[in-house]
XYZ file of C-alpha atoms in Angstrom:
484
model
C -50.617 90.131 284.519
C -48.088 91.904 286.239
C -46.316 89.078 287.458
C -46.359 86.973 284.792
C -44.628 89.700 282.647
C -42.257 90.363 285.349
C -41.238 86.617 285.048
C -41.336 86.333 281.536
C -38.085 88.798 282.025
C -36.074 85.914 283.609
C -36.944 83.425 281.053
C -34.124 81.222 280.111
C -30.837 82.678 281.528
C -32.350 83.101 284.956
C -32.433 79.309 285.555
C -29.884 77.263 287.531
C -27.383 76.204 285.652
C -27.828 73.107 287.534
C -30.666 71.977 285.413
C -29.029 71.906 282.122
C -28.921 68.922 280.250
C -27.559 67.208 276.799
C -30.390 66.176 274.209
C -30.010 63.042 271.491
C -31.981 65.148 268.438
C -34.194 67.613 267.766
C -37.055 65.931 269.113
C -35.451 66.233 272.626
C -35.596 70.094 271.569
C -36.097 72.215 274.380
C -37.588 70.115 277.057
C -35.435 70.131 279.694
C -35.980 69.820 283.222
C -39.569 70.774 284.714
C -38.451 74.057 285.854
C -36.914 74.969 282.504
C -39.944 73.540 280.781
C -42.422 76.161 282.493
C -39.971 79.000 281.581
C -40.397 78.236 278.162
C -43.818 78.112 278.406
C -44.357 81.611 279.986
C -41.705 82.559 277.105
C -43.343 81.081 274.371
C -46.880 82.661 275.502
C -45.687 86.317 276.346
C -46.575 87.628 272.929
C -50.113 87.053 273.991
C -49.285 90.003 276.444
C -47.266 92.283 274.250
C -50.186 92.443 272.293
C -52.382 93.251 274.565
C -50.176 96.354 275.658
C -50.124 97.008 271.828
C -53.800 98.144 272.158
C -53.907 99.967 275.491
C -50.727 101.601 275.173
C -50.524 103.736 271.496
C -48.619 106.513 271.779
C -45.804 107.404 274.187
C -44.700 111.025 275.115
C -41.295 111.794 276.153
C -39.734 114.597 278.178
C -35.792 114.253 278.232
C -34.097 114.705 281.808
C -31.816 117.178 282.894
C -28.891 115.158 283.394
C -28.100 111.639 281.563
C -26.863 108.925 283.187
C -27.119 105.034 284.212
C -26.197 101.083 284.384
C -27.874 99.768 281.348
C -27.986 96.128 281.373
C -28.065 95.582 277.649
C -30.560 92.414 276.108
C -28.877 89.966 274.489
C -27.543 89.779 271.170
C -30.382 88.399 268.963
C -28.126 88.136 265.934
C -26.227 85.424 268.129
C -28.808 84.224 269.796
C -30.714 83.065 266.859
C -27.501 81.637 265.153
C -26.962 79.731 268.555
C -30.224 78.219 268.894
C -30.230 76.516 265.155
C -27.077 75.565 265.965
C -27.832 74.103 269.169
C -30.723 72.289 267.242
C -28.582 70.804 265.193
C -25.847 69.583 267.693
C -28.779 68.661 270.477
C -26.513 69.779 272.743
C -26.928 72.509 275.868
C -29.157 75.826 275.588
C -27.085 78.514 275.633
C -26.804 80.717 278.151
C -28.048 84.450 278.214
C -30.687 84.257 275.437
C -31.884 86.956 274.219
C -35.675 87.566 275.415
C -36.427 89.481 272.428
C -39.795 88.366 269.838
C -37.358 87.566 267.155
C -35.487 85.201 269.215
C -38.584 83.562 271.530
C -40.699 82.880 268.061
C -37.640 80.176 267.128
C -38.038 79.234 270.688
C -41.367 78.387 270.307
C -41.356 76.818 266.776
C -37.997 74.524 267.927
C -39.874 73.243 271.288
C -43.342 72.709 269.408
C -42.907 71.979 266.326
C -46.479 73.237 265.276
C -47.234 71.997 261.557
C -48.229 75.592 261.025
C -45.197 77.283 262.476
C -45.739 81.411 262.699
C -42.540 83.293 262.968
C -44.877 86.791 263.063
C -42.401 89.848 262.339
C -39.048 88.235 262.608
C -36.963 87.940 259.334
C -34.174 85.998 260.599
C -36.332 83.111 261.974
C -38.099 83.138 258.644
C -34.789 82.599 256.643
C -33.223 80.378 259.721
C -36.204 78.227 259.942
C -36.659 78.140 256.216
C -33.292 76.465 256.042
C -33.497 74.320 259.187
C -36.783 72.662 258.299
C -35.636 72.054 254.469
C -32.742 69.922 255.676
C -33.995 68.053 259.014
C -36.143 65.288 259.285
C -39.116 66.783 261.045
C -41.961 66.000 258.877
C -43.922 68.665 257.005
C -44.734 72.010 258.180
C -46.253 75.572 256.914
C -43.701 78.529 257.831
C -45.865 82.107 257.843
C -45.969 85.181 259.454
C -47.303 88.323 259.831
C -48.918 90.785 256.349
C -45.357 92.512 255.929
C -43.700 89.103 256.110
C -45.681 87.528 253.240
C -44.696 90.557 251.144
C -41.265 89.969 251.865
C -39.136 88.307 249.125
C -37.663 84.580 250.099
C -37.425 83.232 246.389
C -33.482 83.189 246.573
C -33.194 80.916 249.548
C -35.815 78.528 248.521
C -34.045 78.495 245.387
C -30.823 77.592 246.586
C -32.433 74.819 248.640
C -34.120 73.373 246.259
C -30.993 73.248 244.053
C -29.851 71.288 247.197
C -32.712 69.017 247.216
C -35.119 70.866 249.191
C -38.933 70.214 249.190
C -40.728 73.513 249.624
C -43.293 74.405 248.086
C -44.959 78.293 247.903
C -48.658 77.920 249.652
C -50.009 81.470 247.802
C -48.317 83.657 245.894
C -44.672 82.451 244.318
C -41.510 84.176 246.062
C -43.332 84.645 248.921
C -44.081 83.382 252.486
C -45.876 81.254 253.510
C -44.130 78.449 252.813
C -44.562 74.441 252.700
C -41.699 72.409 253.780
C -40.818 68.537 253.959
C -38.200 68.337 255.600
C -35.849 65.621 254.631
C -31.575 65.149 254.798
C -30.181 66.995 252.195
C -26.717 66.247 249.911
C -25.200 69.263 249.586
C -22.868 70.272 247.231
C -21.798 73.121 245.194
C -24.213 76.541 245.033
C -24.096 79.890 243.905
C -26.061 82.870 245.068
C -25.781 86.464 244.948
C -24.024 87.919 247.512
C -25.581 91.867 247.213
C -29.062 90.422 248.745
C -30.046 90.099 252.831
C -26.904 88.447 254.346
C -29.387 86.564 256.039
C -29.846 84.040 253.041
C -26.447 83.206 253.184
C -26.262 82.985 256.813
C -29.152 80.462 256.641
C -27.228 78.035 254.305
C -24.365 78.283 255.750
C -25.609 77.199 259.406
C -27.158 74.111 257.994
C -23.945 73.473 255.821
C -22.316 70.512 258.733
C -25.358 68.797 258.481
C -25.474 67.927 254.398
C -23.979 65.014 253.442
C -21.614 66.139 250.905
C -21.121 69.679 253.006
C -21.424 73.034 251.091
C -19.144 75.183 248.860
C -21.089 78.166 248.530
C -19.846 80.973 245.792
C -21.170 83.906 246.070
C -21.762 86.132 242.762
C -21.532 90.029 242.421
C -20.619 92.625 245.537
C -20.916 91.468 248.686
C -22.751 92.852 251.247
C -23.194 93.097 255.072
C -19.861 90.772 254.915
C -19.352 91.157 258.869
C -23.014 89.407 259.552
C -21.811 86.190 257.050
C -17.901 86.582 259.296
C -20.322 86.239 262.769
C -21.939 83.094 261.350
C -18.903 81.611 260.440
C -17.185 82.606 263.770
C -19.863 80.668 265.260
C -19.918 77.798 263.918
C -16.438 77.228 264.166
C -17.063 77.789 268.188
C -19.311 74.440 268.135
C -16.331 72.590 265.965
C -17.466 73.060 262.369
C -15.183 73.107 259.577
C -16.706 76.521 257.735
C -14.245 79.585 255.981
C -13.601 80.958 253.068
C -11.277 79.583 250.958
C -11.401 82.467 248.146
C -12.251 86.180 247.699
C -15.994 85.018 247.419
C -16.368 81.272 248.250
C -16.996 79.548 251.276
C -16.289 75.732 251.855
C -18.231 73.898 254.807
C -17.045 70.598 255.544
C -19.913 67.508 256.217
C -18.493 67.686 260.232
C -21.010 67.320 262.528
C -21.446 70.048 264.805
C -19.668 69.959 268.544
C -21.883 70.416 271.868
C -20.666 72.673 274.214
C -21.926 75.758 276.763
C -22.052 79.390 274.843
C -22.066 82.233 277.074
C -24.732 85.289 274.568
C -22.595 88.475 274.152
C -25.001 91.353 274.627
C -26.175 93.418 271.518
C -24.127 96.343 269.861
C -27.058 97.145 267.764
C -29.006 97.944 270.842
C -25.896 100.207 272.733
C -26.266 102.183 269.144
C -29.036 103.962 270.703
C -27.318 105.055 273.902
C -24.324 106.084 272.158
C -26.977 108.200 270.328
C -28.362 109.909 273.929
C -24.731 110.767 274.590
C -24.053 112.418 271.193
C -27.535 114.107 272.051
C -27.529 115.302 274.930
C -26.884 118.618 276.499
C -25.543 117.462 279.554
C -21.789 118.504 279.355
C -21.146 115.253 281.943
C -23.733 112.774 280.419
C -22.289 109.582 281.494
C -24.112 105.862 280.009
C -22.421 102.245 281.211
C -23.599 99.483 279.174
C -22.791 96.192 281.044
C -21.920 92.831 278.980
C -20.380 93.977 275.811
C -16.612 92.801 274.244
C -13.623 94.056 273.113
C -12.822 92.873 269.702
C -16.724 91.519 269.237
C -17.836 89.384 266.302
C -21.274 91.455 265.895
C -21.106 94.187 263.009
C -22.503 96.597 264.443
C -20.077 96.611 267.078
C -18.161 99.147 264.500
C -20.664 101.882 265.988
C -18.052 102.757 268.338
C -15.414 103.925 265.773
C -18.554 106.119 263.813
C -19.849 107.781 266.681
C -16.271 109.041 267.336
C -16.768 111.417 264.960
C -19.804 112.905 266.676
C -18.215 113.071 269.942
C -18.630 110.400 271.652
C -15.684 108.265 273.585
C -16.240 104.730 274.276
C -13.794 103.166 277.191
C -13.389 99.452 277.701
C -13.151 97.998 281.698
C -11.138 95.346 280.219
C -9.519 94.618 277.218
C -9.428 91.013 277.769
C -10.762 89.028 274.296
C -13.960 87.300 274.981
C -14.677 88.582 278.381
C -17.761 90.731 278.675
C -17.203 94.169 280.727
C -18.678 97.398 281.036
C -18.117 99.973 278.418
C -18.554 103.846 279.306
C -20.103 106.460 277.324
C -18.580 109.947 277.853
C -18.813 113.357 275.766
C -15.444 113.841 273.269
C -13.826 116.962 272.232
C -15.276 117.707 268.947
C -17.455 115.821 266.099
C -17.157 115.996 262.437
C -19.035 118.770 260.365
C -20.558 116.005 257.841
C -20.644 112.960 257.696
C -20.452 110.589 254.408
C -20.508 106.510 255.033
C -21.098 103.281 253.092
C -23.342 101.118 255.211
C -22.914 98.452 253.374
C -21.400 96.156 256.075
C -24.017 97.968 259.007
C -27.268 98.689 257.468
C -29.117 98.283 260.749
C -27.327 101.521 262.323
C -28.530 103.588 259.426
C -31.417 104.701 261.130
C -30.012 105.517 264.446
C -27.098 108.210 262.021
C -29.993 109.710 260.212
C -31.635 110.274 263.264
C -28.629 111.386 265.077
C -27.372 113.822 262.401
C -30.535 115.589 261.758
C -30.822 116.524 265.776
C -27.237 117.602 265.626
C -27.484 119.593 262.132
C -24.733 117.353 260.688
C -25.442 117.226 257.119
C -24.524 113.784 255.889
C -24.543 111.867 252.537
C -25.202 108.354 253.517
C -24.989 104.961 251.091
C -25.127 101.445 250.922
C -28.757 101.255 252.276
C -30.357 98.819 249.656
C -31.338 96.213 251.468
C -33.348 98.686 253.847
C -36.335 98.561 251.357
C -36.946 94.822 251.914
C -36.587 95.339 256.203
C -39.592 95.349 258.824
C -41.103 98.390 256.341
C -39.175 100.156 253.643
C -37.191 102.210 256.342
C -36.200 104.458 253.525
C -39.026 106.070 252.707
C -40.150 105.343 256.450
C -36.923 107.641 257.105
C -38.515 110.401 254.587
C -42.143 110.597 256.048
C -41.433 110.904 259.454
C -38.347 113.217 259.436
C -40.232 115.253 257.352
C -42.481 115.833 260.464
C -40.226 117.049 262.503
C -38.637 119.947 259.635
C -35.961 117.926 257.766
C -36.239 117.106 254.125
C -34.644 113.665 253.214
C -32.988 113.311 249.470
C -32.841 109.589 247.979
C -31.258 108.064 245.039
C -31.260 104.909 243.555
C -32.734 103.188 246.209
C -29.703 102.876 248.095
C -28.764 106.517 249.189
C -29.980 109.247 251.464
C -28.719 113.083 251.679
C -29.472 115.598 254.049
C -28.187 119.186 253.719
C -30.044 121.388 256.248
C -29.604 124.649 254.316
C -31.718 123.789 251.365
C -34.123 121.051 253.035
C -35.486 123.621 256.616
C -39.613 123.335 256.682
C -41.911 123.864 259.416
C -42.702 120.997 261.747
C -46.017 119.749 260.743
C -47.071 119.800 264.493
C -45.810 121.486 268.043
C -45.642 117.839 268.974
C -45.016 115.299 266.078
C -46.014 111.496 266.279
C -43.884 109.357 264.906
C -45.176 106.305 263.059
C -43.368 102.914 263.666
C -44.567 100.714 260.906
C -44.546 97.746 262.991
C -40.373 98.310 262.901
C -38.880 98.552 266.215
C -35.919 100.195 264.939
C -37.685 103.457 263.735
C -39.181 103.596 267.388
C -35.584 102.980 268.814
C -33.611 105.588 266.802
C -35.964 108.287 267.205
C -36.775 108.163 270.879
C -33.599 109.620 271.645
C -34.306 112.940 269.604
C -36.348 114.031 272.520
C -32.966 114.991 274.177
C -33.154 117.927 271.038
C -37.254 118.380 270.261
C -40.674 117.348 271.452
C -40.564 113.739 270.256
C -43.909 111.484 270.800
C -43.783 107.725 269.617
C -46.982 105.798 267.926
C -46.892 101.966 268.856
C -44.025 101.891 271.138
C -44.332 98.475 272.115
C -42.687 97.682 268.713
C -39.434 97.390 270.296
C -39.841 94.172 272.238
C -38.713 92.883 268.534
C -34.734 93.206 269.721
C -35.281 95.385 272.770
C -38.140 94.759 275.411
C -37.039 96.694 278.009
C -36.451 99.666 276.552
C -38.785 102.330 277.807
C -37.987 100.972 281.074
C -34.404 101.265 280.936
C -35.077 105.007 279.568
C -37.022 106.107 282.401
C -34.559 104.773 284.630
C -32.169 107.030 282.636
C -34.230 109.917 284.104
C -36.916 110.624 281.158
C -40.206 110.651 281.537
C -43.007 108.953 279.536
C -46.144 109.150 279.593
C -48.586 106.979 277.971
C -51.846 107.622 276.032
C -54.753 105.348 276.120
C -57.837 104.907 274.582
C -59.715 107.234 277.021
C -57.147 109.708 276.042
C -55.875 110.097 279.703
C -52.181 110.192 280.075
C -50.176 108.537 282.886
C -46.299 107.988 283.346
C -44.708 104.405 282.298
């Protein structure tokens, strides 16, 4: 097993470049040359694995090292790497390069090179709102879209919606407003639509990729605030990198011309959401020279949480750029600041996947902080709200919510006990709750239930943190412990 998981960490962007090649349609998808093929395969089937380390390996311990520092070699951005691949479905043009190798990404992998009639996208939102939309308006025949429990209780009744308004045939297979989901697929006209824009960017995004493909385009409008605008700007971006004809052309409309998408090579940007939690370690730790340099980021990047940089300023930490050059990938350097802020208050509208990584951060520092714009938190992997609430209040700190869209912390009036010398922290199947709080240990005793959640966006995580100097160790079933 060893091996095979140690190759499934090559898959894609390890192969020659050599043996790409351009594809008529969609039912070329993904079936390159031999090589490339058998890659796929071992990428496709590696969930089989993960979940077999899901039930040997439940709860991780870690100790924090004495001094922080490393070459972190960043995954790929899986926000651009599942925007790329529908987009390279749609063009049947050449893979691009530097895929992420993350579950979210490999289960649209999967469904685009097999084409299953039942097609299960497990965990992963995005491939359940991409797929939604790039099913409805191909001509693939008919297919079943599910997922896991927590992804049939997830709302999809505004995208389906819209599609249908856009001559969609989907119908719900159980309960209405809810995965799964059967789907005709079938050329669509297009038009004119409206949809609310204070939902899961992720609806919009999903329209909007599939926008050069209608026959009359797409003007979408989008009604009421608007929120997580930078994730709708790094669709947009994109597309216009494979020659579509997509902006907006008002306060809150966007116009996508019926112009057939361009094939060209893409070079994947590696994820900002992911250096979010090593900008964390730094803020964290004690180590007056802690040093962290993530490789393959940009200056001036498209992703929106790429703003984490400017935030975690104001907890001390500097960020400095090898190269300023735009669209060139370097190495970016963590270092301790000067000073940090005494409280922090920000809308997260526009980041709402960072908001767990603050809270954590914050509490370990003893930064009280006011914190908004979290709505759309409730409908994530788990309500990471009240996920927030439960598990900090393990560890002493008393969250405050309000309107489902708020959380306050102010350590003078919220202090309790622990509720154990070593707390485990539940992950509820969301591998950013594992991911924000493993870097407390630099501050407390910190042990993690279901680690293995983070191959969702990050799969070599624990690895890269013991390189880092921590150490984990591991229990099992038989309740013996051994380092990881």
């Amino acid at each position: 097993m060893k091996r095979l998981s140690n190759r499934s960490q090559k898959i894609i962007k390890s192969r020659p470049k050599d043996n790409r090649k351009k594809y008529k349609g969609t039912t070329d998808l993904l079936t390159e040359e031999k090589d490339v093929k058998k890659n796929i395969f071992s990428f496709a089937f590696f969930p089989f694995f993960r979940n077999f380390a899901h039930q040997i390996m439940t709860t991780y311990y870690i100790q924090k090292p004495e001094r922080l520092g490393n070459d972190i070699k960043l995954p790929a951005s899986k926000s651009i790497s599942n925007r790329a691949l529908i987009i390279y479905a749609l063009s049947g043009g050449v893979l691009p390069e530097n895929l992420s190798d993350c579950d979210d990404t490999e289960v649209i992998v999967r469904a685009l090179k097999e084409m299953p009639e039942t097609i299960d996208i497990k965990a992963a939102g995005t491939a359940m709102r991409f797929m939604t939309a790039f099913l409805a308006a191909t001509d693939n025949g008919t297919h079943v879209l599910t997922g896991t429990e927590r992804m049939k209780r997830r709302p999809i009744k505004l995208l389906v919606d819209a599609l249908r308004q856009l001559g969609a045939d989907i119908q719900y297979e159980k309960e209405a407003g809810f995965p799964p989901l059967r789907i005709n697929g079938q050329r669509l006209e297009g038009g004119e639509l409206e949809i609310a824009g204070n939902v899961s960017s992720q609806y919009i995004s999903a329209l909007l990729l599939i926008g050069p493909v209608l026959r009359k385009g797409l003007t979408l409008r989008l009604t009421g605030d608007i929120i997580s605008r930078p994730y709708i700007d790094l669709t947009l971006w994109m597309m216009r990198e494979f020659g579509a004809n997509a902006e907006w052309t008002s306060m809150d409309t966007i116009t996508v011309k019926p112009q057939p998408y361009k094939s060209r090579t893409y070079y994947i940007e590696n994820d900002w959401s992911a250096a979010s939690y090593w900008y964390e370690m730094v803020a964290l730790s004690d180590d007056p020279e802690a040093e962290i340099r993530l490789e393959g980021l940009m200056d001036g990047s498209k992703q929106g949480d790429s703003g984490v940089r400017y935030l975690f300023s104001l907890l001390g930490v500097k960020t400095i750029f090898a190269s300023k050059e735009p669209g060139k990938p370097c190495t970016v350097t963590l270092r301790k600041g000067d000073s940090r802020i005494s409280r922090l208050e920000y809308d997260f509208t526009n980041m709402p996947d960072l908001a767990q990584t603050f809270v954590c951060t914050c509490c370990a520092l003893g930064i009280p902080f006011h914190f908004t714009g979290l709505q759309t938190l409730k409908i994530k992997e788990t309500d990471r709200i009240e996920a927030l609430k439960t598990e900090l209040l393990k560890l002493g700190f008393v969250l405050e919510d309000r309107n489902d869209s708020e959380l306050t912390w102010n350590p003078q009036t919220s202090d309790v006990h622990p509720s154990a010398p070593l707390p485990a922290i539940d992950t509820y199947e969301d591998h950013r709750m594992a991911l924000a709080f493993a870097p407390m240990s630099l501050k407390m005793p910190i042990s993690i239930n279901n680690p293995q959640v983070v191959t969702k966006s990050y799969p070599h995580f624990w690895n890269d943190l013991t390189s880092s100097g921590f150490t984990i160790h591991d229990s099992l079933p038989c309740s013996s412990h051994s380092s990881v």
